[in-house]
Coordinates of C-alpha atoms and ligand atoms in Angstrom, one line a residue:
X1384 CA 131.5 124.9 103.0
X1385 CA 130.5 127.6 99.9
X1386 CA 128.9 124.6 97.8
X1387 CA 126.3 122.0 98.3
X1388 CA 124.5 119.5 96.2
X1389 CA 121.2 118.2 96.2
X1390 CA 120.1 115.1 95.2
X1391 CA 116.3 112.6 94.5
X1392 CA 116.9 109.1 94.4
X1393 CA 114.6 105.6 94.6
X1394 CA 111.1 105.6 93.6
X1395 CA 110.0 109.6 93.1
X1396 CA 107.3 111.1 95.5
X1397 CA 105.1 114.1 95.3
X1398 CA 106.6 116.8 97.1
X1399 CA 110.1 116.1 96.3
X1400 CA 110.0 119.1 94.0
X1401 CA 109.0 121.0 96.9
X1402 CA 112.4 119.9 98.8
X1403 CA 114.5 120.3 95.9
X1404 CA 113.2 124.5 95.9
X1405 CA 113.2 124.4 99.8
X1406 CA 116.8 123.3 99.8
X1407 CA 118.2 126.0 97.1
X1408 CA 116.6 128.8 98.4
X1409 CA 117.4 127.9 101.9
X1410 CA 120.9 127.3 101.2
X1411 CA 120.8 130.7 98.9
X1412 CA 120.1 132.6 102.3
X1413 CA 122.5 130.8 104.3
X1414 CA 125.2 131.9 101.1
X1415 CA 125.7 128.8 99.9
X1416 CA 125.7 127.7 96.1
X1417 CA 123.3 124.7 95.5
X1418 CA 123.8 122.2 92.6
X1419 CA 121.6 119.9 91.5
X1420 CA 122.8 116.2 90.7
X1421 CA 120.4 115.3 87.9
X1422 CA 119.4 110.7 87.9
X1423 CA 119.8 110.5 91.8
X1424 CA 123.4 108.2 92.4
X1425 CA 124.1 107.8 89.0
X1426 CA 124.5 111.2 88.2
X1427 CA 126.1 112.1 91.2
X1428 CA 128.9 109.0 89.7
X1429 CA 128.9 110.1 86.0
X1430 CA 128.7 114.1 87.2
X1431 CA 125.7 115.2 85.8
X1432 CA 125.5 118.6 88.1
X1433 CA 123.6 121.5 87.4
X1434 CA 123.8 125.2 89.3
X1435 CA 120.2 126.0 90.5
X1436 CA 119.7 129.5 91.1
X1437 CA 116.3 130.8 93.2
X1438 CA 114.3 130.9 89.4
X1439 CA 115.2 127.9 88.4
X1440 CA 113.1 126.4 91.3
X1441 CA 110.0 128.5 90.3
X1442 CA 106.6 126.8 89.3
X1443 CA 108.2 123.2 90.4
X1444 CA 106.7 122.6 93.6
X1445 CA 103.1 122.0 92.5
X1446 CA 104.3 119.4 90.1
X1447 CA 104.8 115.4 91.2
X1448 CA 107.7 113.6 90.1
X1449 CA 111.4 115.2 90.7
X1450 CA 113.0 118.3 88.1
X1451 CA 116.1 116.2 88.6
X1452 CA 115.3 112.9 87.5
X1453 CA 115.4 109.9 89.9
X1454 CA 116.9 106.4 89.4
X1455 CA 118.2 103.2 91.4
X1456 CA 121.8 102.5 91.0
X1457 CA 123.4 99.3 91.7
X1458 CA 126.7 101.2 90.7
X1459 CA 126.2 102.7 93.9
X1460 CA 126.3 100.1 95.8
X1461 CA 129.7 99.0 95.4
X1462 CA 132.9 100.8 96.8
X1463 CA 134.3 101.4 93.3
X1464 CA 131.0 103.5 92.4
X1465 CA 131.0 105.0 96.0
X1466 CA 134.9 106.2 95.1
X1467 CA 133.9 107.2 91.7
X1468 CA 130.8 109.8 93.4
X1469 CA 133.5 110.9 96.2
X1470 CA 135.8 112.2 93.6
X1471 CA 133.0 113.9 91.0
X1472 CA 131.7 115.8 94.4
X1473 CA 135.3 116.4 95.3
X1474 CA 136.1 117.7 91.7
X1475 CA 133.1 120.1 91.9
X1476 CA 134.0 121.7 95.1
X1477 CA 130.8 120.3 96.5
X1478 CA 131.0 120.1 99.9
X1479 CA 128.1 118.3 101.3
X1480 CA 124.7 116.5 99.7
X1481 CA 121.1 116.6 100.8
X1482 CA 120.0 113.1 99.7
X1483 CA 116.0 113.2 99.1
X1484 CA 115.0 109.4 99.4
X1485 CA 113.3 106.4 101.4
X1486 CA 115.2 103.5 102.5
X1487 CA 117.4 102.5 99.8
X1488 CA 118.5 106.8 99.4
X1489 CA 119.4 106.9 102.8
X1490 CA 121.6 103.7 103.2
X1491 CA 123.3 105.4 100.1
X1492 CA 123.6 108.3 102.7
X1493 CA 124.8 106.6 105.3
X1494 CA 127.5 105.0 103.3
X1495 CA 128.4 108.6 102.2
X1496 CA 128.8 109.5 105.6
X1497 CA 130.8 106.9 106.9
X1498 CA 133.5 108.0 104.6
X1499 CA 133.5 111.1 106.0
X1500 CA 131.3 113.4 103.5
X1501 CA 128.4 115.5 104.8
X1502 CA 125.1 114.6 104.3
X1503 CA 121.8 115.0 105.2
X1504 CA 119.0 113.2 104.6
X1505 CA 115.2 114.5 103.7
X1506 CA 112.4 111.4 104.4
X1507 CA 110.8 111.1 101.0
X1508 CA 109.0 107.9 100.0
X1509 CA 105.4 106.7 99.5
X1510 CA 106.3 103.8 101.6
X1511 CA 106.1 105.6 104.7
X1512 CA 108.4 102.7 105.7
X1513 CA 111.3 104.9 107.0
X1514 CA 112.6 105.3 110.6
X1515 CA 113.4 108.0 111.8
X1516 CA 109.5 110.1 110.4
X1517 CA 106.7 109.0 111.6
X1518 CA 105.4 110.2 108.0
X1519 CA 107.3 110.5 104.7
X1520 CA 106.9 112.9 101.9
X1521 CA 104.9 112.0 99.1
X1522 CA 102.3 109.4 101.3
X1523 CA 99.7 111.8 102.1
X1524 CA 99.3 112.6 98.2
X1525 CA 99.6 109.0 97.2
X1526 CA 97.3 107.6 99.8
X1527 CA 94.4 110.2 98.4
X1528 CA 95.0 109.4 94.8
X1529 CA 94.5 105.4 96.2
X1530 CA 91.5 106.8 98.1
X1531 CA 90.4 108.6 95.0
X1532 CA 90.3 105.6 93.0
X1533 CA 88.3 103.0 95.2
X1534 CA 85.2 105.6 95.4
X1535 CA 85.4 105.9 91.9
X1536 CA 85.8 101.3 92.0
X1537 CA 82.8 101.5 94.8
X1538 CA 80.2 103.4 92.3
X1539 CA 80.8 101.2 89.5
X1540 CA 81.3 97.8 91.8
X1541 CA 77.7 99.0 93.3
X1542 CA 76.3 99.6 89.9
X1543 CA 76.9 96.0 88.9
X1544 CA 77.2 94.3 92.6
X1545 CA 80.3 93.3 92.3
X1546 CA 83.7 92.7 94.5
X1547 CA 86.8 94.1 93.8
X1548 CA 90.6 93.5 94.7
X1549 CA 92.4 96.5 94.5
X1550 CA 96.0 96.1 94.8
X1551 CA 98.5 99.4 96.2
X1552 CA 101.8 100.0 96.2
X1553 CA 104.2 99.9 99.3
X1554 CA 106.7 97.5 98.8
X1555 CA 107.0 95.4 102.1
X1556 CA 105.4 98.2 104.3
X1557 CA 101.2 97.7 104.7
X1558 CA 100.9 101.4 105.6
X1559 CA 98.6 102.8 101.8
X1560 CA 96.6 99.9 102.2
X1561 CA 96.0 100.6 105.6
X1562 CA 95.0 103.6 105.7
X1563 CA 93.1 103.3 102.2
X1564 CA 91.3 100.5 103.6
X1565 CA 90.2 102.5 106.6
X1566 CA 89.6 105.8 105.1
X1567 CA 88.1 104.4 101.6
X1568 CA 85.5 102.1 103.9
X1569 CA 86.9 98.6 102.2
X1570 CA 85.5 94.9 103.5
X1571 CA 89.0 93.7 103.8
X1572 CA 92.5 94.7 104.1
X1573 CA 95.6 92.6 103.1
X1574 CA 98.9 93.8 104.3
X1575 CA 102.1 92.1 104.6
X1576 CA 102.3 92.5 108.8
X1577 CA 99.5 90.0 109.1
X1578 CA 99.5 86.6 107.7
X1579 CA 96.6 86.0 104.8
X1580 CA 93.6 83.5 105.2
X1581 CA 92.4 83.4 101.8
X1582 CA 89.3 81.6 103.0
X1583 CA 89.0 84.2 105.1
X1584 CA 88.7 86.8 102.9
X1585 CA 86.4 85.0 100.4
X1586 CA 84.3 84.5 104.2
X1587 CA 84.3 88.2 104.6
X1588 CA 83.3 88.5 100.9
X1589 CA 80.7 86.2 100.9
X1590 CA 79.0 87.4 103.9
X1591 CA 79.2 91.2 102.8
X1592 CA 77.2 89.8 99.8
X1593 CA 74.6 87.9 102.1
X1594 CA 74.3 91.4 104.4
X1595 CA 73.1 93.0 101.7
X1596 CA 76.1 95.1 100.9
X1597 CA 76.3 96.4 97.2
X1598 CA 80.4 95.7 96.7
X1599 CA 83.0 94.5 98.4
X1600 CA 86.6 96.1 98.1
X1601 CA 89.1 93.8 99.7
X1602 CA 92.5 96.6 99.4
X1603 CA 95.5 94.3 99.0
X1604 CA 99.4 95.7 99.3
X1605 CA 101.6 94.6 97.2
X1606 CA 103.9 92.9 99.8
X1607 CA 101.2 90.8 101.3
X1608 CA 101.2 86.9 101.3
X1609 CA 99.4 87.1 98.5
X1610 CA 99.3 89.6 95.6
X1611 CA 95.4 90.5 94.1
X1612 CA 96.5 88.5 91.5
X1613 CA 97.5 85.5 93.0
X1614 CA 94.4 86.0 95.4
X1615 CA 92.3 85.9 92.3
X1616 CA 93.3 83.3 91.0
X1617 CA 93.4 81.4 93.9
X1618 CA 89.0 82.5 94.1
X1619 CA 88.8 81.5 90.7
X1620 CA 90.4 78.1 91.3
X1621 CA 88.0 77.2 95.0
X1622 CA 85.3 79.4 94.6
X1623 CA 82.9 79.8 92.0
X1624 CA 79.9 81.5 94.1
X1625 CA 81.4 84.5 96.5
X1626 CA 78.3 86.2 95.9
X1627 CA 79.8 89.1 93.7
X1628 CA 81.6 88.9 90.1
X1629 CA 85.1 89.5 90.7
X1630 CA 87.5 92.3 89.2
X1631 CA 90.8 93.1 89.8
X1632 CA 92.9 96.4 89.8
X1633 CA 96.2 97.7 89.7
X1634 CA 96.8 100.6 90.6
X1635 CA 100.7 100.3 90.7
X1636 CA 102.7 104.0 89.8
X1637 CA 99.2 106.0 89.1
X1638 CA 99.9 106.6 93.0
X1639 CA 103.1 108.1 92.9
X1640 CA 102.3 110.4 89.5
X1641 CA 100.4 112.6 91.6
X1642 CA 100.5 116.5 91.9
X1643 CA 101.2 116.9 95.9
X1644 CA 98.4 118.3 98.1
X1645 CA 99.1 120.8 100.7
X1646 CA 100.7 118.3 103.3
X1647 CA 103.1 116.9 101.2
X1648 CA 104.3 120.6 100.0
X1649 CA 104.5 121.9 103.5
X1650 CA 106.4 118.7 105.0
X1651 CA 109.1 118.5 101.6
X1652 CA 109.9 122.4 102.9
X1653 CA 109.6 122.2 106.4
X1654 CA 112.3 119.3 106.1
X1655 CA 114.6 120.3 103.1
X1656 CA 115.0 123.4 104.6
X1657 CA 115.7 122.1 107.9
X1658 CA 118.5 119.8 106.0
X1659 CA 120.0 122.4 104.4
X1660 CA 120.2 124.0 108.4
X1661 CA 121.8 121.2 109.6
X1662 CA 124.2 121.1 107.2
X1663 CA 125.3 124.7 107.3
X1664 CA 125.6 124.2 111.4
X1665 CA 127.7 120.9 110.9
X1666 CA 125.0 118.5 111.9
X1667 CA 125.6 115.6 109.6
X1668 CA 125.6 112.3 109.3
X1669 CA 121.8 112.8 110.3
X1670 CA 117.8 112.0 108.4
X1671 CA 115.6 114.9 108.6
X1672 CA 112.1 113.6 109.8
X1673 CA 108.9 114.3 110.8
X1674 CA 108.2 112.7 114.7
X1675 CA 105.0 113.5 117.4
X1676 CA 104.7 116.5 114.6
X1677 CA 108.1 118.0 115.1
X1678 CA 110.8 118.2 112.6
X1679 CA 113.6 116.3 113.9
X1680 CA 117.0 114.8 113.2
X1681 CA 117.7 111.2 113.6
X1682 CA 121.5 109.6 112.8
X1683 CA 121.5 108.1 109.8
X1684 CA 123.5 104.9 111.6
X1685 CA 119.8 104.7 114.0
X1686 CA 117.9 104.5 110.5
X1687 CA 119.4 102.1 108.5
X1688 CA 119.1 100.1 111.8
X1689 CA 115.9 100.9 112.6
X1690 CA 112.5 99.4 111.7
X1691 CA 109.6 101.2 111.7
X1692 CA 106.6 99.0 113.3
X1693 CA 102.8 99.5 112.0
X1694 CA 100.7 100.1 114.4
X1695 CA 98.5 97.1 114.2
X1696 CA 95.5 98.6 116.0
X1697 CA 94.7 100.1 112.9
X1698 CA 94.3 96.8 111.4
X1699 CA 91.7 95.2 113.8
X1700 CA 90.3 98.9 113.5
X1701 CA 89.7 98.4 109.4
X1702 CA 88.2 95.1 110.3
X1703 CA 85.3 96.5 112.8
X1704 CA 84.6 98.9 110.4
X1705 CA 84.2 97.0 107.4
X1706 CA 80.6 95.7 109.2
Ligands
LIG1871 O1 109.3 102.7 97.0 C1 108.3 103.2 96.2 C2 107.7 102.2 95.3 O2 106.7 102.8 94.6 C3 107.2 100.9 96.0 O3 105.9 101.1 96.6 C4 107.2 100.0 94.9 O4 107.3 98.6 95.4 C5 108.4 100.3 94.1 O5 108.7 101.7 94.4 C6 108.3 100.2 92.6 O6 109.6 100.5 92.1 P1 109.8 100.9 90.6 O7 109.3 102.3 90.4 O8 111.3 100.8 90.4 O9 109.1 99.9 89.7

C-alpha cells in the first residue's frame, strides 16, 4: 500500500483537525502518500480527493470543525453508492481509508470493510456514544463550551431568580448532559436512559425555590422523553407558580463550533496516528479508541454491535448534588 486516504464524516467535532494532521504526517513517516477526501462519503463517491503534504496540515489543529468538509450521505448507504466509492478509491490507487466519525462513520466503515477494503476507524463524535472508546474526540471540548454557557445562564438566572431549561445536544446518548449537569452544579438532569417525571422536575424546581436557592438549571438532552421545549410547554400548561420565571435555551451546534482544548488535541493524535499504524501493519477492519486510558483497537464488526451503557451512578450522583 503507497497511498491512503483520509476521510471526516457525520456531525464534525473539535479535534478532528488534529486527526486529519496526525494521520498525514504519520503516514508521511511510514512513506505513504495521504489524500484527503473532501464532504466525508460523498466525496469519497463523487472523487473529490486532494494530496495533503506535511504543510498543508499546518495551523489546522487549533481550529474546530474539519479542513475537509463533513456531510451525511444517504448515497452511502446503498450498495450502488458503496460500488460507486469502491471504484473512485480504486481509480486513485488509494489503498486504504482512515474514516474519522461516530456511529453512523463507522457503520460506513464497516461496510467498507466487509467488502474487503482497508479501513480504520478514529472515534470522533460529541456523542460519546461509540463502543469501542470509552471517550470520543471532540466531547471534552463540547462538554466545557456546555459548561461555559450554564455559568454564564446561572449569573443572569440568579440576577433575576429565575429557572432555566437548558437543552444539549447528544442525540440518543445522555452523556453532555450528564456530565454538564454534574460539573455545571444543575437542580435537575434529563437524559434519555431514565424515564421523565415532569412533575418531578417541576417538584425539584419548586422546592429549590422554597430552599432559598437563587436559580434552578434543570439540563435537558435532546433525546430525553421530553425536549426543553415540550417540557416547557407542558410547565406552562399545569403550572403557573414553580416559584421561578421560566426561560429556555438551546444551545444546539454552539457545542460542536468549538476550538478544541488540550484533551481533545492530544486524543485526535494519539488515535489518528495509531490508525494510520494499524493500517501500515495490516490491522484492519478495526476502530481506534480510547479504553481504561489506553489507545486500543476494537473490530469494527464488535462496534456496530456494540452498545455503549451510561453509567447510571452518575445520575443518582447529579441528583444528591443538586441539594
Ligand atoms: O452526532 C452529533 C450531533 O451533534 C448530535 O448531538 C445531534 O443530534 C446531531 O449531530 C445534529 O445533527 P446535524 O448537525 O445534522 O443537525
Amino acid at each position: 500500500m503507497r497511498r491512503i486516504g483520509v476521510l471526516t464524516s457525520g456531525g464534525d467535532a473539535p479535534g478532528m483537525n488534529a486527526a486529519i494532521r496526525a494521520v498525514v504526517r504519520t503516514g508521511l513517516d511510514k512513506g505513504l502518500e495521504v489524500v484527503g477526501v473532501r464532504h466525508g462519503y460523498q466525496g469519497l463517491i463523487d472523487g473529490e480527493f486532494t494530496p495533503l503534504g506535511a504543510r498543508d496540515v499546518g495551523g489546522i489543529m487549533q481550529q474546530g470543525g474539519t479542513i475537509l468538509g463533513s456531510a451525511r450521505c444517504p448515497e452511502f448507504m446503498t450498495e450502488a453508492g458503496r460500488h460507486r466509492a469502491l471504484e473512485q478509491l480504486a481509480a486513485h490507487n488509494i489503498g486504504g481509508l482512515v474514516i474519522i466519525g461516530g456511529n453512523g462513520s463507522q457503520s460506513g466503515a464497516h461496510a467498507l470493510s466487509q467488502m474487503n477494503f482497508p479501513v480504520v476507524g478514529v472515534a470522533s463524535t460529541i456523542d460519546n456514544d461509540l463502543y469501542g472508546s470509552d471517550i470520543t474526540i471532540g466531547v471534552d471540548t463540547a462538554l466545557n463550551i456546555a459548561l461555559e454557557a450554564i455559568d454564564r445562564l446561572k449569573v443572569t438566572a440568579s440576577s433575576h431568580q429565575r429557572a432555566f431549561l437548558v437543552e444539549v445536544m447528544g442525540r440518543n446518548c445522555g452523556y453532555l448532559a450528564l456530565m454538564a449537569g454534574i460539573a455545571g452544579g444543575a437542580e435537575a438532569v434529563l437524559i434519555p436512559e431514565a424515564p421523565t417525571d415532569p412533575e418531578a422536575v417541576a417538584a425539584e424546581i419548586r422546592t429549590a425555590y422554597e430552599r432559598g436557592k437563587a436559580h434552578a438549571i434543570v439540563v435537558v438532552a435532546e433525546g430525553a422523553e421530553y425536549d426543553a421545549e415540550e417540557l416547557a410547554r407542558y410547565f406552562k400548561a399545569h403550572h403557573q407558580r414553580l416559584g421561578y420565571d421560566l426561560r429556555t435555551t438551546i444551545l444546539g451546534h454552539v457545542q460542536r463550533g468549538g476550538a478544541p482544548g488540550a484533551f481533545d488535541r492530544l486524543l485526535a493524535s494519539r488515535l489518528a496516528a495509531a490508525a494510520v499504524e494499524q493500517m501500515a501493519a495490516g490491522n484492519t477492519g478495526v476502530l481506534l479508541g480510547q479504553r481504561q486510558g489506553e489507545v486500543r483497537s476494537t473490530p469494527l464488526t464488535e462496534v456496530v454491535a456494540g452498545r455503549k451503557p451510561l453509567d447510571l451512578r452518575l445520575f443518582e450522583l447529579a441528583r444528591v448534588l443538586a441539594r
